Short mmCIF file of C-alpha atoms in Angstrom, two decimals:
data_model
loop_
_atom_site.label_atom_id
_atom_site.label_comp_id
_atom_site.label_asym_id
_atom_site.label_seq_id
_atom_site.Cartn_x
_atom_site.Cartn_y
_atom_site.Cartn_z
CA MET X 27 39.08 68.48 20.03
CA SER X 28 35.42 68.58 21.01
CA GLN X 29 33.68 65.40 21.99
CA ILE X 30 30.74 63.98 20.14
CA GLY X 31 27.52 64.99 21.90
CA THR X 32 24.71 62.70 23.01
CA GLY X 33 21.95 64.16 20.88
CA ALA X 34 22.32 61.70 18.05
CA SER X 35 20.89 58.23 17.87
CA TRP X 36 23.22 55.39 17.17
CA ARG X 37 23.90 51.69 17.43
CA GLY X 38 26.98 49.80 18.52
CA GLY X 39 28.24 51.99 21.36
CA ASP X 40 29.29 55.58 21.90
CA ILE X 41 30.19 57.72 18.89
CA PRO X 42 34.02 57.56 18.62
CA THR X 43 36.24 60.56 17.94
CA ARG X 44 38.87 58.52 16.08
CA VAL X 45 38.29 55.67 13.63
CA ASP X 46 39.96 54.00 10.70
CA VAL X 47 37.18 54.88 8.27
CA VAL X 48 34.14 57.14 8.32
CA VAL X 49 31.39 56.23 5.88
CA VAL X 50 29.06 59.14 5.15
CA GLY X 51 25.59 57.92 4.20
CA ALA X 52 23.63 54.92 5.48
CA GLY X 53 22.01 53.94 2.23
CA ILE X 54 22.52 50.57 0.58
CA THR X 55 26.01 51.30 -0.81
CA GLY X 56 27.30 52.88 2.40
CA ALA X 57 25.94 49.93 4.37
CA ALA X 58 27.68 47.44 2.02
CA VAL X 59 30.99 49.27 2.41
CA ALA X 60 30.67 49.46 6.20
CA HIS X 61 29.76 45.76 6.42
CA HIS X 62 32.86 44.61 4.58
CA LEU X 63 35.19 47.01 6.40
CA ALA X 64 33.92 45.95 9.82
CA HIS X 65 34.09 42.29 8.88
CA TRP X 66 37.79 42.76 8.07
CA GLY X 67 38.48 44.33 11.47
CA VAL X 68 38.52 47.96 10.41
CA SER X 69 37.03 50.42 12.91
CA VAL X 70 34.09 52.10 11.15
CA LEU X 71 31.73 54.93 11.91
CA VAL X 72 28.73 55.40 9.64
CA LEU X 73 27.22 58.91 9.71
CA GLU X 74 23.68 59.50 8.46
CA GLN X 75 21.98 62.89 8.47
CA ALA X 76 18.48 61.41 8.68
CA SER X 77 17.01 59.84 11.78
CA GLN X 78 17.29 56.36 10.28
CA PRO X 79 19.12 54.47 7.51
CA SER X 80 17.71 54.16 3.95
CA ALA X 81 15.98 57.56 4.27
CA GLY X 82 17.14 58.73 0.83
CA ALA X 83 17.12 57.16 -2.62
CA THR X 84 17.60 53.67 -1.18
CA GLY X 85 14.23 53.72 0.60
CA ARG X 86 12.44 54.75 -2.57
CA SER X 87 14.19 52.36 -4.96
CA GLY X 88 12.27 49.72 -6.86
CA GLY X 89 15.02 47.23 -5.95
CA MET X 90 15.07 45.31 -9.25
CA VAL X 91 18.14 43.11 -9.64
CA ARG X 92 19.38 41.15 -12.63
CA ALA X 93 22.73 40.06 -13.99
CA TYR X 94 22.47 41.82 -17.34
CA ASP X 95 23.47 45.40 -18.08
CA PRO X 96 24.55 46.94 -21.40
CA ASP X 97 27.63 48.40 -19.66
CA PRO X 98 30.15 45.51 -19.25
CA ALA X 99 31.59 47.01 -16.07
CA ILE X 100 28.17 47.29 -14.47
CA ALA X 101 27.23 43.86 -15.78
CA GLU X 102 30.19 42.29 -13.99
CA LEU X 103 29.18 43.88 -10.67
CA ALA X 104 25.53 43.03 -11.21
CA GLN X 105 26.34 39.35 -11.89
CA LEU X 106 28.37 39.06 -8.71
CA SER X 107 25.70 40.93 -6.76
CA LEU X 108 22.87 38.67 -7.98
CA ALA X 109 24.86 35.70 -6.69
CA ALA X 110 25.14 37.41 -3.29
CA TYR X 111 21.42 38.21 -3.17
CA ARG X 112 20.68 34.53 -3.86
CA ASP X 113 22.99 33.22 -1.13
CA ALA X 114 21.16 32.78 2.19
CA GLY X 115 24.42 32.24 4.04
CA ARG X 116 25.44 35.88 3.62
CA TRP X 117 22.52 37.35 5.55
CA THR X 118 21.78 37.70 9.23
CA SER X 119 18.17 36.76 8.62
CA GLY X 120 19.27 33.34 7.41
CA ARG X 121 17.38 33.73 4.15
CA ALA X 122 18.27 35.16 0.79
CA PRO X 123 16.65 38.59 0.25
CA LEU X 124 15.99 37.93 -3.46
CA HIS X 125 12.38 37.55 -4.59
CA SER X 126 12.98 35.29 -7.57
CA VAL X 127 10.15 36.36 -9.84
CA GLY X 128 12.43 36.47 -12.90
CA ALA X 129 13.52 39.41 -15.07
CA VAL X 130 12.71 40.33 -18.66
CA THR X 131 15.01 42.84 -20.34
CA VAL X 132 13.65 44.01 -23.71
CA ALA X 133 15.91 45.53 -26.38
CA ASP X 134 15.91 46.34 -30.06
CA PRO X 135 16.06 43.23 -32.30
CA ALA X 136 19.44 44.43 -33.57
CA GLU X 137 20.83 43.61 -30.10
CA GLU X 138 19.90 39.92 -30.25
CA ALA X 139 23.44 38.63 -30.78
CA ALA X 140 24.78 40.72 -27.89
CA LEU X 141 21.95 39.47 -25.62
CA ARG X 142 22.72 35.86 -26.51
CA GLU X 143 26.38 36.35 -25.67
CA ALA X 144 25.36 37.90 -22.35
CA ALA X 145 23.07 34.98 -21.57
CA GLU X 146 25.94 32.54 -22.12
CA ARG X 147 28.20 34.53 -19.78
CA ILE X 148 25.53 34.71 -17.08
CA ASN X 149 24.78 31.00 -17.26
CA GLY X 150 28.45 30.11 -17.22
CA ALA X 151 29.05 32.15 -14.09
CA LEU X 152 25.82 31.54 -12.16
CA ARG X 153 24.64 28.17 -13.52
CA THR X 154 21.26 29.68 -14.36
CA SER X 155 18.96 29.37 -17.34
CA ALA X 156 19.06 32.85 -18.85
CA HIS X 157 17.98 32.82 -22.49
CA VAL X 158 16.91 35.08 -25.33
CA VAL X 159 13.49 35.07 -26.98
CA ALA X 160 12.83 36.65 -30.34
CA GLY X 161 9.61 36.86 -32.29
CA HIS X 162 7.50 36.36 -29.21
CA ALA X 163 4.50 38.55 -28.50
CA GLU X 164 4.70 38.02 -24.74
CA MET X 165 7.05 36.65 -22.11
CA ALA X 166 6.59 36.17 -18.36
CA GLY X 167 3.43 38.26 -18.32
CA ALA X 168 4.82 41.19 -20.31
CA ARG X 169 4.22 42.00 -23.98
CA LEU X 170 7.46 42.65 -25.87
CA ALA X 171 6.03 45.20 -28.35
CA GLY X 172 8.33 44.11 -31.16
CA GLY X 173 11.47 43.76 -29.08
CA VAL X 174 13.82 40.89 -28.36
CA ALA X 175 14.13 39.87 -24.72
CA LEU X 176 16.80 38.47 -22.40
CA VAL X 177 14.97 36.38 -19.83
CA GLU X 178 16.62 35.68 -16.44
CA PRO X 179 14.44 33.28 -14.43
CA ALA X 180 16.84 33.44 -11.47
CA ALA X 181 16.64 37.26 -11.12
CA GLY X 182 13.95 39.39 -9.52
CA TRP X 183 13.93 42.07 -6.83
CA VAL X 184 14.97 42.82 -3.26
CA ALA X 185 13.68 45.15 -0.57
CA PRO X 186 16.54 47.73 -0.37
CA THR X 187 15.70 48.84 3.18
CA GLU X 188 15.85 45.24 4.43
CA VAL X 189 19.17 44.63 2.69
CA THR X 190 20.61 47.84 4.14
CA ALA X 191 19.42 46.97 7.65
CA ASP X 192 20.95 43.48 7.41
CA TRP X 193 24.33 44.82 6.38
CA LEU X 194 24.31 47.46 9.13
CA GLU X 195 23.33 44.83 11.70
CA GLN X 196 26.28 42.74 10.60
CA ALA X 197 28.60 45.76 10.72
CA VAL X 198 27.50 46.60 14.30
CA ALA X 199 28.05 42.98 15.34
CA ASP X 200 31.61 43.36 13.99
CA GLY X 201 32.23 46.55 15.97
CA ALA X 202 30.97 49.38 13.71
CA VAL X 203 29.03 52.32 15.10
CA ILE X 204 26.04 53.77 13.25
CA GLY X 205 25.31 57.45 14.04
CA CYS X 206 21.97 58.71 12.75
CA GLY X 207 20.74 62.27 13.01
CA MET X 208 24.30 63.56 12.52
CA ARG X 209 25.03 66.05 9.80
CA VAL X 210 28.52 66.30 8.28
CA GLN X 211 29.46 69.95 7.86
CA GLY X 212 32.79 69.48 6.16
CA VAL X 213 35.96 67.38 5.84
CA GLU X 214 39.43 68.88 6.21
CA GLU X 215 43.00 67.63 6.08
CA ARG X 216 44.71 67.36 9.44
CA GLY X 217 48.21 65.87 9.53
CA GLY X 218 47.78 64.20 6.16
CA ARG X 219 44.53 62.49 7.13
CA PRO X 220 40.92 63.61 7.04
CA GLU X 221 39.08 65.23 9.90
CA VAL X 222 35.27 65.07 9.75
CA LEU X 223 33.40 68.08 11.10
CA THR X 224 29.87 67.26 12.27
CA ASP X 225 27.15 69.10 14.14
CA ARG X 226 28.07 66.92 17.16
CA GLY X 227 31.82 67.34 17.12
CA VAL X 228 34.95 66.27 15.27
CA VAL X 229 36.00 62.78 14.17
CA GLN X 230 39.54 61.97 13.04
CA ALA X 231 39.74 59.24 10.40
CA GLY X 232 42.26 57.35 8.34
CA ALA X 233 39.89 57.64 5.35
CA VAL X 234 36.43 58.84 4.45
CA VAL X 235 34.00 57.31 1.95
CA SER X 236 31.10 59.47 0.84
CA ALA X 237 28.08 57.45 -0.29
CA VAL X 238 25.39 60.13 -0.18
CA GLY X 239 23.49 59.52 -3.44
CA PRO X 240 21.72 62.63 -4.79
CA TRP X 241 23.27 64.84 -2.10
CA ALA X 242 26.59 64.42 -3.92
CA ALA X 243 25.25 67.07 -6.32
CA HIS X 244 25.52 69.62 -3.47
CA PRO X 245 28.40 68.34 -1.38
CA VAL X 246 29.71 69.84 1.84
CA PRO X 247 33.28 71.14 1.70
CA GLY X 248 35.75 68.31 1.30
CA LEU X 249 33.31 65.79 -0.23
CA ARG X 250 33.09 67.14 -3.79
CA PRO X 251 33.80 64.32 -6.29
CA ALA X 252 36.20 64.80 -9.20
CA SER X 253 33.42 64.53 -11.84
CA PRO X 254 30.25 66.64 -11.86
CA VAL X 255 27.21 65.03 -10.30
CA ARG X 256 23.60 66.12 -10.80
CA SER X 257 20.45 64.98 -9.13
CA ARG X 258 17.62 63.71 -11.32
CA SER X 259 14.03 63.12 -10.38
CA ILE X 260 12.78 59.53 -10.02
CA GLN X 261 9.04 58.85 -9.77
CA VAL X 262 7.22 55.54 -9.50
CA SER X 263 3.58 54.60 -8.98
CA ILE X 264 1.85 51.60 -7.41
CA VAL X 265 -1.27 50.14 -9.05
CA GLU X 266 -3.49 47.20 -8.20
CA ARG X 267 -3.18 44.09 -10.35
CA ARG X 268 -6.59 42.42 -10.51
CA PRO X 269 -7.75 39.34 -12.45
CA PRO X 270 -7.54 38.59 -15.30
CA ALA X 271 -4.15 40.32 -15.09
CA SER X 272 -1.48 37.61 -14.81
CA PRO X 273 1.55 37.61 -12.51
CA HIS X 274 4.69 38.97 -14.15
CA SER X 275 8.43 39.21 -13.78
CA THR X 276 10.37 42.38 -13.31
CA PHE X 277 10.50 44.21 -16.63
CA VAL X 278 12.80 46.75 -18.23
CA ASP X 279 12.62 48.05 -21.79
CA LEU X 280 16.03 49.41 -22.80
CA ARG X 281 14.51 51.18 -25.81
CA THR X 282 12.35 53.46 -23.70
CA GLY X 283 13.49 53.16 -20.10
CA LEU X 284 10.08 51.83 -19.00
CA TYR X 285 10.12 49.39 -16.09
CA ALA X 286 7.80 47.45 -13.79
CA LYS X 287 7.97 44.98 -10.91
CA PRO X 288 5.45 43.01 -8.90
CA VAL X 289 4.86 44.16 -5.35
CA GLY X 290 3.31 41.29 -3.39
CA LEU X 291 0.52 39.25 -4.87
CA ASP X 292 -1.73 41.95 -6.22
CA ARG X 293 0.20 45.15 -6.86
CA THR X 294 2.72 46.39 -9.39
CA LEU X 295 5.26 49.21 -9.29
CA ILE X 296 5.64 51.07 -12.60
CA GLY X 297 8.04 53.75 -13.70
CA MET X 298 9.72 55.52 -16.62
CA PRO X 299 12.46 58.19 -16.85
CA HIS X 300 11.52 61.53 -15.32
CA LEU X 301 13.95 63.91 -16.93
CA VAL X 302 13.73 66.70 -14.36
CA TRP X 303 17.23 67.70 -13.33
CA ASP X 304 18.38 69.38 -10.11
CA ALA X 305 15.02 68.93 -8.45
CA PRO X 306 14.80 68.84 -4.65
CA PHE X 307 14.73 65.33 -3.22
CA ASP X 308 11.35 65.93 -1.57
CA SER X 309 9.55 67.41 -4.61
CA GLN X 310 5.84 66.74 -4.91
CA PRO X 311 4.69 63.98 -7.27
CA ASP X 312 4.08 64.91 -10.89
CA PRO X 313 0.53 63.75 -11.83
CA ALA X 314 1.12 64.23 -15.58
CA HIS X 315 4.19 62.01 -15.49
CA ALA X 316 2.29 59.38 -13.47
CA GLN X 317 -0.48 59.28 -16.06
CA ALA X 318 2.01 59.17 -18.93
CA THR X 319 3.78 56.22 -17.27
CA VAL X 320 0.52 54.22 -17.17
CA SER X 321 -0.19 55.08 -20.80
CA ALA X 322 3.29 54.08 -21.99
CA LEU X 323 3.37 50.81 -20.13
CA THR X 324 -0.09 49.75 -21.29
CA ALA X 325 1.59 48.51 -24.51
CA HIS X 326 3.37 45.94 -22.34
CA PHE X 327 0.70 45.38 -19.67
CA PRO X 328 -2.75 46.03 -21.24
CA TRP X 329 -4.53 45.59 -17.90
CA LEU X 330 -2.94 48.87 -16.73
CA ALA X 331 -5.61 50.76 -18.69
CA THR X 332 -8.18 49.92 -16.01
CA ALA X 333 -5.94 49.18 -13.01
CA PRO X 334 -6.90 50.99 -9.77
CA TYR X 335 -4.34 53.58 -8.79
CA VAL X 336 -2.75 53.31 -5.31
CA SER X 337 0.01 55.86 -4.87
CA THR X 338 2.95 57.78 -6.43
CA VAL X 339 6.30 58.40 -4.85
CA ARG X 340 8.86 60.89 -6.09
CA ALA X 341 12.50 61.15 -5.05
CA ALA X 342 15.86 61.73 -6.76
CA ASP X 343 19.13 59.95 -7.41
CA ALA X 344 22.64 60.95 -8.42
CA TYR X 345 23.65 60.94 -12.07
CA GLY X 346 27.08 61.56 -13.52
CA THR X 347 29.88 60.33 -15.76
CA PRO X 348 32.70 59.33 -13.41
CA LYS X 349 36.26 59.54 -14.75
CA GLU X 350 38.72 56.69 -14.60
CA VAL X 351 40.37 57.38 -11.24
CA GLU X 352 42.35 55.51 -8.62
CA PRO X 353 42.15 53.50 -6.49
CA VAL X 354 39.20 51.67 -8.08
CA SER X 355 38.50 52.66 -11.65
CA GLY X 356 34.90 53.74 -11.98
CA LEU X 357 33.89 53.01 -8.35
CA LEU X 358 35.54 55.79 -6.35
CA GLU X 359 36.45 59.34 -7.21
CA ALA X 360 38.97 61.48 -5.44
CA THR X 361 38.02 64.70 -3.71
CA ASP X 362 40.25 67.66 -2.85
CA VAL X 363 41.11 66.16 0.58
CA PRO X 364 43.63 63.28 0.69
CA HIS X 365 42.15 59.86 1.55
CA VAL X 366 38.61 61.12 1.02
CA TRP X 367 36.64 59.50 -1.80
CA SER X 368 33.19 59.80 -3.25
CA VAL X 369 31.34 56.72 -4.48
CA ARG X 370 30.46 56.93 -8.15
CA SER X 371 26.99 57.95 -9.26
CA TRP X 372 25.04 54.76 -10.03
CA ASN X 373 22.53 56.47 -12.31
CA GLY X 374 19.63 54.70 -10.64
CA GLY X 375 21.25 51.23 -10.53
CA GLY X 376 22.93 51.16 -7.14
CA VAL X 377 20.82 48.35 -5.64
CA LYS X 378 21.68 45.77 -8.29
CA THR X 379 25.42 46.39 -7.87
CA ALA X 380 25.70 47.13 -4.15
CA PRO X 381 27.02 43.75 -2.87
CA ALA X 382 29.96 43.61 -5.28
CA ALA X 383 30.59 47.37 -5.39
CA GLY X 384 30.63 47.55 -1.59
CA HIS X 385 33.20 44.75 -1.40
CA ARG X 386 35.50 46.34 -3.97
CA ILE X 387 35.23 49.81 -2.47
CA ALA X 388 36.03 48.47 0.99
CA ALA X 389 39.01 46.52 -0.38
CA ALA X 390 40.37 49.67 -2.05
CA VAL X 391 40.07 51.64 1.19
CA VAL X 392 41.74 48.89 3.20
CA ALA X 393 44.61 48.73 0.68
CA ASP X 394 45.15 52.46 1.01
CA VAL X 395 44.97 53.05 4.75
CA CYS X 396 44.63 49.75 6.59
CA SER X 397 46.61 47.22 4.61
CA ASP X 398 47.86 45.50 7.74
CA ILE X 399 44.33 44.68 8.95
CA ARG X 400 43.00 42.31 6.32
#
């Protein structure tokens, strides 16, 4: 077996050649998984092809978090995750990463009863004041354009890169090693367990978790998930918010997919679906889409019509329809190598579910290969 070379950058000590679990991808989900595994005493190696964590979809995410989602399975994870983002005791920084600006989720009036039920569930679990408004022209700085809205005053947004860094710092403190600038070339079975082939050498593992986001659409051998995954373009713009524009909460319109969030005191991030499939992650921004986003969101934020433009960022994320598979239904998918799993495609919503999803994924891996550690 070749030894890992010294050309990669890492934290937490030398790159090991044998660990309990290899996590591929140092984005927000991979960091959450690594944090929980290391906290439970599992030896963990995180491999990231970029020179630093959060270099992919995580670093370009808007970071909006709220407890509500139309999918009950996602809603459960989002509710637990919002609680984690509000809890200062879970973070190395000593402060909760959540910016509590509130969240407004707009839907068709026909969904009012379902939204009211969701508000009751959220309040019962989190002791918050989520509520539904109907017949209002505006709520929390956003016009509803004929919709009904679920308002979550306790929700808001996080900075995904900061959350990722905090989890990785905790993982390193618990013994994990983070190897950046290391490319995984394949995963093979060796004696019933996976062997990870990298451009720096070979690592033997009890299990492998692939959390690579849009790169799951073009996996290396051994990391192909059971269900098809495609990459889809994501593009957001930043604009200045000048008086008389009022402050606003995070905003999502389920009817159109339009969204917005405040960025600091005087800027707003805006976005809408960019249905360009299989585009490279580093594609150039689409000016027509950026202009269309401003036009579409002006119905909700009229001041956008004259707002100074700042910048546009384009990236991609993984989209798919994961099958019900073991060991965690809907969270992990098997690959063609035993004890190697791919994290489900979050369809753009990984940040709001990462705390709870990371915990459950780590628990499933521990139950399979390290049940005597917890």
